[in-house]
Amino acid sequence: MRANPVLLVGTLDTKGHELAFVRDLLQKQGLATLVIDAGSSGPPVFPPDIDREEVFRLAGTTMAAVRERGDRGHAVAEAAQGVARLVTKLGSEMSIAGIFGLGGSAGTEIATSAMRQLPFGVPKVMVSTLASGQTRPYVRGSDITMVFPVADIAGLNRLSRTALTNAALGLAGMVSLPRESPGIMASRPVVAATMFGVTTPCVDHARHILEDEAVEVIVFHATGVGGQAMEGLVRDGQIAGVLDLTTTEIADELVGGVLSAGPDRLEAAGRHGVPQVVSLGALDMVNFGPRATVPRSFVDRKFHLHNPSVTLMRTTPEENEGFGLYMAEVLSRARGPVVLLIPRGGLSALDAPGQPFHDPDADDALFSTLIWKLAAHPHVHIESCDTHINDPSFATAAARAMMELLPLRKGL
């Protein structure tokens, strides 16, 4: 048996037989297991290693209180919170080899809440009847592997046994098989960069410069989940510097687009003292799906059809002022150094002279607000460039600013 356990999370009253099947498979592969029961109705099919009383205690309630309320949705929410806190606690006390969950909507909510507490690289497998649908609420920015079991997880049969066996052996392989040595790459500082299609020339040029200086650059697509993933790695301490050139997710969060990264976007680096070079890439746009899905309240706005599935809406001076206020507030609280680069020539490929989103007045509302609000914060250095964001000289300035800040990074 391995000393470091694989956590198994499930509701042992409704999915106990299936979880026992997975437990036995993993133990036959030589893996230690630790079973967490998050059930709230009937008795567990088998005794867990950590019972539901402990789960609900960590959620700030009791099993008796949950049963007395008689609200299944409330019970699931409390179980998810309790398991998440439990896994955070276990992760601080021991090395966790991996985590496995199974279930329907309730089991998926509970298990993935726990999985998201573990750092990138810890194997996470979720067998879920929701895995063929919209999984972002469960995966978010984490490296969770979702497996669709085809049939419902309701008893052991030829389909469920096959799906559970494949998933369990997949996790066993992730945990047990030898991994390639990181070699020389392990000694390189890691910089996280944000990119959108309309800022690709800028970020690619800056990336090549940094890679020539022996910096490993990891690029995140600023589609909401990309920003969440980047900020999660920053919180995990795996990032030495942030090249946040494409902050468009803030526009979607504040205006109501479909690619928001949540209300905490831009927070992680500042909170953890990680040096950051920040710019305003693609804040000239808010993202929606097909044109017919754009809310009617925006009917009179300026749109650009990026493709049949993506509709872009030009942001207004008032919205850009709001972005500036939001970003200034977050950056003013940063515990590490910040360089804010302002591309006065335009914020994206669509915001250049002759392009559909070119609007100097809207851009200036953003620029002037940031300069005004951040003038009193000496740890934020503002550089205004007369070039477009995709101009090679702007990308070069961003890369050089990042290189100057990297010696100030913490923990490396």
CSV table of N, CA and C in Angstrom, one decimal, residues 52 126 128 149 161 173 214-215 245 296 325 372 394 407:
chain,number,residue,atom,x,y,z
A,52,ARG,N,-20.0,11.3,8.0
A,52,ARG,CA,-20.7,12.5,7.6
A,52,ARG,C,-20.9,13.5,8.8
A,126,MET,N,-13.6,12.6,-11.7
A,126,MET,CA,-15.0,12.6,-11.3
A,126,MET,C,-15.9,11.9,-12.4
A,128,SER,N,-19.4,11.4,-13.5
A,128,SER,CA,-20.6,12.1,-13.3
A,128,SER,C,-21.6,12.0,-14.4
A,149,PRO,N,-20.5,8.3,-17.5
A,149,PRO,CA,-20.8,6.8,-17.4
A,149,PRO,C,-21.8,6.2,-18.4
A,161,ARG,N,-20.0,-0.9,-14.3
A,161,ARG,CA,-18.8,-1.6,-13.9
A,161,ARG,C,-17.7,-1.2,-14.9
A,173,GLY,N,-3.4,4.8,-12.8
A,173,GLY,CA,-2.2,5.1,-13.6
A,173,GLY,C,-1.7,6.5,-13.4
A,214,ALA,N,15.3,32.4,-20.8
A,214,ALA,CA,15.1,31.3,-20.0
A,214,ALA,C,14.0,31.4,-19.0
A,215,VAL,N,12.9,32.0,-19.4
A,215,VAL,CA,11.7,32.1,-18.6
A,215,VAL,C,10.7,31.2,-19.2
A,245,LEU,N,-1.7,40.8,-19.8
A,245,LEU,CA,-1.9,41.8,-20.8
A,245,LEU,C,-3.3,41.8,-21.4
A,296,ARG,N,-31.7,41.8,-24.9
A,296,ARG,CA,-32.4,42.8,-25.7
A,296,ARG,C,-32.0,44.2,-25.2
A,325,LEU,N,-12.1,52.1,-12.7
A,325,LEU,CA,-12.3,52.1,-11.2
A,325,LEU,C,-12.1,50.8,-10.6
A,372,TRP,N,-5.7,58.6,-13.0
A,372,TRP,CA,-6.2,59.5,-11.9
A,372,TRP,C,-6.3,58.7,-10.6
A,394,PHE,N,5.4,47.5,-28.2
A,394,PHE,CA,4.6,47.4,-26.9
A,394,PHE,C,4.9,46.1,-26.3
A,407,PRO,N,13.2,39.4,-10.5
A,407,PRO,CA,14.0,39.3,-9.3
A,407,PRO,C,13.3,39.6,-8.0
